[in-house]
Amino acid sequence: MTDQALKPRAGEAAAPPPTAPITTGDRRRILAVDATRGAALLGMIAVHSLNDTDALGQPTWSTTIFSGRAAAAFAVLTGVTIAFLTGRRRVRASAALPTMTALLIRALAIAAIGFALGYTNAATATVILPYYAVMLLLTIPLVFLPTWLVAFTGIAVTGGMPVLTHLWLPRLTGPTQPNLTFGWLFTHPLESLTQLSITGMYPALTWMAYLCAGIVIGRLNLARLRTAIALLATGTVFAVAAAVTASRLSQLALEHIWPAQYASTLDEYETLDMLNLGGDGTAPTSTWWWLAIDSPHTGTPLDLLGTTGTAVALLGIMLLVARIARPTALRWLVAAVQTPLGAAGSITLTLYTLHTVFMSSSYDTYTPTTGFLVQLGGVLFLGLCVRATIGKGPLEALVTALTRAGRRWATPPSRRPPRAQPHRTSANAPVAGQPGGEPATIPVSSEASR
């Protein structure tokens, strides 16, 4: 492969040199990405803390707004993180071993944290980190592909994996362990892999649609105004198209779903819950018409398209509002909202771990609304405190240190960059987007919600 073939293609942003200072556009980009992740974190906390249904059995506002969408936002932003960590461009063959080693170690570290959290109460939330670890492993070949091929892969996954899952599910054993633990992994390795990849709450193979979208977005120049506008417009079109299509097909789908009820493993009430509240990662296989719905966490093409759209549109909005300079009052208002969201969004691995432990502990004695407000205030406060002091969450720092050590170990001594003090922003964050860099404002991983 020639050097010419390895140059960034059209639409693939080249990473800045390691010594490049952070520009105003870079700061806006970093803050917008973190704020988007922070908003998704709050959505996850709302879904886990508040009731799913009201007194009449209808979905609550938190379920309607955040269920499935918070999960998709985290997954898409995980793809953006991968793009940032690989220099926002196709990885060169010469950097293959260090890159693969870094992603492998990152995946193993996140998996270890996830399996440790698996011992918490599964009734509060299904721990997503082991699923994310598998997704990170699946992204390894993607970072060597050109952007157009990553986008094509995402489209193929969106349309193809729901069909394959529909064919595979009757032949596979369903998940029997809501939260995977070290003990369960060692005693049931094949079942655990099947759950993480296909049958579980966050099936990694299906969710690669989100990761592909995030990698493509992360390779764009997010500091440009037209990029933000394009993300908002594209995301809105995806979300609206999915919702309109599902609405048009709903009556016809129900006419096939209810007659096929006898062949389903769900009873009547469970079927209603599936339609109104969403599923547990996959849709029933009693009829192909289940793939025409867009209920959260059913893994159908319309579910994937719609939730990807809302995640992309949210990032576009955050990028746009971060550019506001006039009037001053509006700029201050945007900063007052995005700064705490961004601070929380930069340490979501640590905050998600604390949230999961708290929800499973004896300290969570609050009513749903009070518990949500307590966690909301705590998350924003801790995020601001960490950003103002150490600059990085402890779990983020641990995983970043392990990843950097692995990358340096896998890099030949002659190709290792000199150890130098990185440029820092006022938020104590190192340069984002460096080739092989580990931007502190882009967290290791994040959790999603139903």
Short mmCIF file of C-alpha atoms in Angstrom, two decimals, residues 78-367:
data_model
loop_
_atom_site.label_atom_id
_atom_site.label_comp_id
_atom_site.label_asym_id
_atom_site.label_seq_id
_atom_site.Cartn_x
_atom_site.Cartn_y
_atom_site.Cartn_z
CA THR A 78 -18.51 5.82 21.90
CA GLY A 79 -17.89 5.67 18.16
CA VAL A 80 -16.94 9.36 18.20
CA THR A 81 -14.51 8.58 21.02
CA ILE A 82 -12.89 5.81 18.98
CA ALA A 83 -12.47 8.21 16.06
CA PHE A 84 -10.86 10.79 18.35
CA LEU A 85 -8.51 8.23 19.87
CA THR A 86 -7.36 7.11 16.41
CA GLY A 87 -6.59 10.60 15.16
CA ARG A 88 -9.95 11.19 13.46
CA ARG A 89 -8.84 9.35 10.34
CA ARG A 90 -8.21 5.92 8.91
CA VAL A 91 -5.43 4.22 10.87
CA ARG A 92 -2.26 3.62 8.88
CA ALA A 93 -0.89 0.10 8.55
CA SER A 94 2.28 1.18 10.34
CA ALA A 95 0.22 2.01 13.45
CA ALA A 96 -1.80 -1.21 13.39
CA LEU A 97 -0.20 -3.01 16.33
CA PRO A 98 -0.22 -0.07 18.80
CA THR A 99 -3.80 0.81 17.84
CA MET A 100 -5.09 -2.74 18.17
CA THR A 101 -3.27 -3.18 21.48
CA ALA A 102 -4.71 0.05 22.87
CA LEU A 103 -8.28 -0.84 21.88
CA LEU A 104 -7.89 -4.38 23.19
CA ILE A 105 -6.65 -3.19 26.58
CA ARG A 106 -9.40 -0.57 26.74
CA ALA A 107 -12.01 -3.23 26.03
CA LEU A 108 -10.61 -5.60 28.66
CA ALA A 109 -10.48 -2.85 31.29
CA ILE A 110 -14.07 -1.79 30.64
CA ALA A 111 -15.18 -5.43 30.66
CA ALA A 112 -13.52 -5.95 34.06
CA ILE A 113 -15.35 -2.96 35.52
CA GLY A 114 -18.60 -4.16 33.97
CA PHE A 115 -18.31 -7.70 35.32
CA ALA A 116 -17.53 -6.29 38.77
CA LEU A 117 -20.71 -4.18 38.56
CA GLY A 118 -22.58 -7.30 37.55
CA TYR A 119 -22.88 -8.20 41.22
CA THR A 120 -25.17 -5.21 41.79
CA ASN A 121 -28.96 -5.47 41.73
CA ALA A 122 -30.07 -6.24 38.18
CA ALA A 123 -33.59 -4.99 38.97
CA THR A 124 -32.33 -1.39 38.84
CA ALA A 125 -30.47 -1.59 35.54
CA THR A 126 -28.71 -3.98 33.19
CA VAL A 127 -25.00 -3.17 33.25
CA ILE A 128 -23.95 -2.25 29.74
CA LEU A 129 -20.18 -2.13 30.12
CA PRO A 130 -19.52 -5.80 29.15
CA TYR A 131 -21.54 -5.18 25.99
CA TYR A 132 -19.50 -2.06 25.28
CA ALA A 133 -16.32 -4.09 25.67
CA VAL A 134 -17.44 -6.43 22.89
CA MET A 135 -18.37 -3.42 20.74
CA LEU A 136 -14.89 -1.98 21.25
CA LEU A 137 -13.37 -5.25 20.07
CA LEU A 138 -15.60 -5.17 16.99
CA THR A 139 -14.44 -1.64 16.17
CA ILE A 140 -10.82 -2.75 15.78
CA PRO A 141 -11.17 -3.71 12.09
CA LEU A 142 -13.35 -0.65 11.44
CA VAL A 143 -10.64 1.88 12.32
CA PHE A 144 -8.56 0.62 9.38
CA LEU A 145 -11.37 1.21 6.87
CA PRO A 146 -11.99 4.39 4.87
CA THR A 147 -14.86 6.52 6.11
CA TRP A 148 -17.19 5.65 3.24
CA LEU A 149 -16.79 1.93 3.98
CA VAL A 150 -17.47 2.46 7.70
CA ALA A 151 -20.67 4.28 6.73
CA PHE A 152 -21.65 1.46 4.38
CA THR A 153 -21.00 -1.07 7.15
CA GLY A 154 -23.30 0.87 9.47
CA ILE A 155 -26.07 0.90 6.87
CA ALA A 156 -25.64 -2.83 6.28
CA VAL A 157 -25.79 -3.55 10.01
CA THR A 158 -28.92 -1.40 10.43
CA GLY A 159 -30.77 -3.31 7.74
CA GLY A 160 -29.17 -6.72 8.00
CA MET A 161 -28.56 -7.55 11.66
CA PRO A 162 -32.27 -7.34 12.67
CA VAL A 163 -33.02 -9.87 9.94
CA LEU A 164 -30.19 -12.19 10.98
CA THR A 165 -31.19 -11.87 14.63
CA HIS A 166 -34.78 -12.77 13.71
CA LEU A 167 -33.46 -15.94 12.07
CA TRP A 168 -30.98 -16.83 14.82
CA LEU A 169 -33.06 -16.24 17.95
CA PRO A 170 -35.22 -19.40 17.71
CA ARG A 171 -31.99 -21.43 17.58
CA LEU A 172 -30.28 -19.70 20.49
CA THR A 173 -30.76 -19.85 24.22
CA GLY A 174 -32.14 -16.63 25.66
CA PRO A 175 -30.28 -14.76 28.39
CA THR A 176 -30.71 -16.27 31.85
CA GLN A 177 -28.37 -13.89 33.72
CA PRO A 178 -29.46 -10.23 33.51
CA ASN A 179 -26.09 -8.93 34.72
CA LEU A 180 -23.01 -10.89 33.78
CA THR A 181 -20.36 -11.50 36.45
CA PHE A 182 -16.86 -12.98 36.49
CA GLY A 183 -18.22 -16.23 37.89
CA TRP A 184 -20.93 -16.53 35.25
CA LEU A 185 -18.44 -15.72 32.48
CA PHE A 186 -16.05 -18.48 33.55
CA THR A 187 -18.76 -21.12 34.03
CA HIS A 188 -20.87 -20.18 30.97
CA PRO A 189 -18.45 -18.66 28.42
CA LEU A 190 -20.37 -19.55 25.26
CA GLU A 191 -23.71 -18.46 26.67
CA SER A 192 -22.17 -15.21 27.89
CA LEU A 193 -20.69 -14.49 24.45
CA THR A 194 -24.03 -15.20 22.78
CA GLN A 195 -25.81 -12.89 25.19
CA LEU A 196 -23.31 -10.08 24.73
CA SER A 197 -23.34 -10.39 20.96
CA ILE A 198 -26.92 -11.27 19.97
CA THR A 199 -29.54 -12.04 22.60
CA GLY A 200 -28.85 -9.60 25.43
CA MET A 201 -30.19 -6.19 26.34
CA TYR A 202 -27.55 -4.38 24.29
CA PRO A 203 -26.56 -6.88 21.55
CA ALA A 204 -23.14 -5.80 20.34
CA LEU A 205 -23.51 -6.99 16.75
CA THR A 206 -26.72 -5.01 16.26
CA TRP A 207 -25.40 -1.99 18.16
CA MET A 208 -22.44 -1.70 15.81
CA ALA A 209 -24.79 0.45 13.73
CA TYR A 210 -24.40 3.13 16.41
CA LEU A 211 -20.62 2.71 16.61
CA CYS A 212 -20.25 3.02 12.84
CA ALA A 213 -22.26 6.24 12.85
CA GLY A 214 -20.10 7.61 15.65
CA ILE A 215 -16.82 6.78 13.90
CA VAL A 216 -18.00 8.52 10.74
CA ILE A 217 -19.08 11.59 12.73
CA GLY A 218 -15.86 11.65 14.74
CA ARG A 219 -13.80 11.81 11.53
CA LEU A 220 -15.61 14.96 10.42
CA ASN A 221 -14.46 18.47 11.28
CA LEU A 222 -16.88 19.12 14.14
CA ALA A 223 -15.56 22.64 14.58
CA ARG A 224 -17.22 23.73 11.32
CA LEU A 225 -20.63 25.36 11.33
CA ARG A 226 -21.81 23.45 8.28
CA THR A 227 -20.93 20.14 9.96
CA ALA A 228 -23.13 21.00 12.94
CA ILE A 229 -25.98 22.01 10.65
CA ALA A 230 -25.59 18.83 8.59
CA LEU A 231 -25.67 16.66 11.73
CA LEU A 232 -28.81 18.36 13.00
CA ALA A 233 -30.54 18.09 9.62
CA THR A 234 -29.49 14.48 8.99
CA GLY A 235 -30.39 13.32 12.47
CA THR A 236 -33.78 15.00 12.28
CA VAL A 237 -34.52 13.39 8.91
CA PHE A 238 -33.57 9.95 10.24
CA ALA A 239 -35.68 10.30 13.39
CA VAL A 240 -38.72 11.68 11.59
CA ALA A 241 -38.50 9.16 8.77
CA ALA A 242 -38.35 6.26 11.23
CA ALA A 243 -41.28 7.57 13.27
CA VAL A 244 -43.46 8.28 10.22
CA THR A 245 -42.70 4.91 8.65
CA ALA A 246 -43.48 3.06 11.88
CA SER A 247 -46.72 5.01 12.25
CA ARG A 248 -47.78 4.17 8.70
CA LEU A 249 -46.99 0.48 9.19
CA SER A 250 -48.35 0.17 12.73
CA GLN A 251 -51.89 -0.89 11.88
CA LEU A 252 -50.76 -3.41 9.31
CA ALA A 253 -48.11 -4.74 11.70
CA LEU A 254 -50.63 -5.20 14.51
CA GLU A 255 -52.91 -7.11 12.18
CA HIS A 256 -50.15 -9.71 11.86
CA ILE A 257 -48.63 -9.53 15.35
CA TRP A 258 -51.81 -10.35 17.29
CA PRO A 259 -52.85 -13.39 15.19
CA ALA A 260 -49.31 -14.72 15.63
CA GLN A 261 -49.61 -14.39 19.41
CA TYR A 262 -50.04 -18.14 19.84
CA ALA A 263 -46.56 -18.69 18.37
CA SER A 264 -44.96 -16.11 20.63
CA THR A 265 -43.31 -16.69 23.99
CA LEU A 266 -45.04 -13.53 25.28
CA ASP A 267 -48.48 -13.34 26.79
CA GLU A 268 -50.95 -10.56 25.96
CA TYR A 269 -49.71 -8.15 28.62
CA GLU A 270 -46.07 -8.74 27.75
CA THR A 271 -46.87 -8.06 24.11
CA LEU A 272 -48.50 -4.76 25.05
CA ASP A 273 -45.45 -3.83 27.12
CA MET A 274 -43.22 -4.67 24.17
CA LEU A 275 -45.23 -2.38 21.91
CA ASN A 276 -45.61 0.49 24.38
CA LEU A 277 -42.49 0.38 26.52
CA GLY A 278 -39.98 -1.51 24.40
CA GLY A 279 -38.13 -4.78 24.59
CA ASP A 280 -35.07 -6.33 26.16
CA GLY A 281 -32.74 -5.94 23.21
CA THR A 282 -34.53 -7.96 20.55
CA ALA A 283 -38.00 -8.32 19.05
CA PRO A 284 -40.11 -11.53 19.12
CA THR A 285 -39.80 -13.88 16.16
CA SER A 286 -43.43 -15.02 15.90
CA THR A 287 -43.86 -12.90 12.75
CA TRP A 288 -41.61 -10.83 10.50
CA TRP A 289 -43.93 -7.89 11.10
CA TRP A 290 -42.26 -7.31 14.47
CA LEU A 291 -39.43 -5.77 12.46
CA ALA A 292 -41.80 -2.97 11.36
CA ILE A 293 -42.10 -1.47 14.85
CA ASP A 294 -39.83 1.17 16.37
CA SER A 295 -40.27 0.45 20.09
CA PRO A 296 -37.16 1.08 22.21
CA HIS A 297 -34.64 -1.72 22.60
CA THR A 298 -36.20 -4.02 20.05
CA GLY A 299 -33.26 -3.79 17.66
CA THR A 300 -35.44 -3.37 14.58
CA PRO A 301 -34.28 -1.31 11.58
CA LEU A 302 -36.67 1.51 12.47
CA ASP A 303 -35.58 1.47 16.12
CA LEU A 304 -31.92 1.72 15.08
CA LEU A 305 -32.60 4.42 12.50
CA GLY A 306 -34.77 6.54 14.78
CA THR A 307 -32.52 6.40 17.83
CA THR A 308 -29.42 7.05 15.74
CA GLY A 309 -31.20 10.08 14.33
CA THR A 310 -32.01 11.56 17.73
CA ALA A 311 -28.44 11.04 18.93
CA VAL A 312 -26.96 12.70 15.84
CA ALA A 313 -29.44 15.59 16.03
CA LEU A 314 -28.66 16.15 19.72
CA LEU A 315 -24.95 16.38 18.97
CA GLY A 316 -25.70 18.80 16.14
CA ILE A 317 -27.72 21.01 18.49
CA MET A 318 -24.95 21.01 21.10
CA LEU A 319 -22.37 21.96 18.47
CA LEU A 320 -24.58 24.77 17.18
CA VAL A 321 -25.42 26.35 20.52
CA ALA A 322 -21.76 26.16 21.57
CA ARG A 323 -21.01 28.64 18.77
CA ILE A 324 -23.34 31.32 20.09
CA ALA A 325 -21.40 34.52 20.81
CA ARG A 326 -24.15 37.16 20.70
CA PRO A 327 -26.07 38.29 22.61
CA THR A 328 -23.93 37.95 25.71
CA ALA A 329 -26.84 36.89 27.94
CA LEU A 330 -27.67 33.96 25.64
CA ARG A 331 -24.02 32.95 25.46
CA TRP A 332 -23.83 32.92 29.26
CA LEU A 333 -27.01 30.85 29.43
CA VAL A 334 -25.58 28.29 27.01
CA ALA A 335 -22.36 28.14 29.02
CA ALA A 336 -24.32 27.73 32.25
CA VAL A 337 -26.02 24.67 30.77
CA GLN A 338 -23.22 23.12 28.76
CA THR A 339 -20.44 23.55 31.31
CA PRO A 340 -21.92 21.28 34.03
CA LEU A 341 -23.23 18.87 31.40
CA GLY A 342 -19.81 18.73 29.80
CA ALA A 343 -18.08 18.25 33.13
CA ALA A 344 -20.34 15.30 33.95
CA GLY A 345 -20.06 13.97 30.42
CA SER A 346 -16.27 13.86 30.64
CA ILE A 347 -16.28 11.35 33.52
CA THR A 348 -19.32 9.20 32.72
CA LEU A 349 -17.54 5.90 33.42
CA THR A 350 -16.92 6.99 37.01
CA LEU A 351 -20.35 8.57 37.41
CA TYR A 352 -22.17 5.61 35.89
CA THR A 353 -20.36 3.27 38.27
CA LEU A 354 -21.34 5.42 41.24
CA HIS A 355 -24.92 5.59 39.97
CA THR A 356 -25.16 1.81 39.62
CA VAL A 357 -23.69 1.17 43.06
CA PHE A 358 -25.93 3.80 44.65
CA MET A 359 -29.09 2.38 43.07
CA SER A 360 -28.22 -1.04 44.49
CA SER A 361 -27.25 0.17 47.94
CA SER A 362 -29.17 0.72 51.15
CA TYR A 363 -28.62 4.48 50.74
CA ASP A 364 -31.21 4.67 47.98
CA THR A 365 -34.24 5.09 50.24
CA TYR A 366 -35.77 7.98 48.31
CA THR A 367 -38.96 8.16 46.29
#
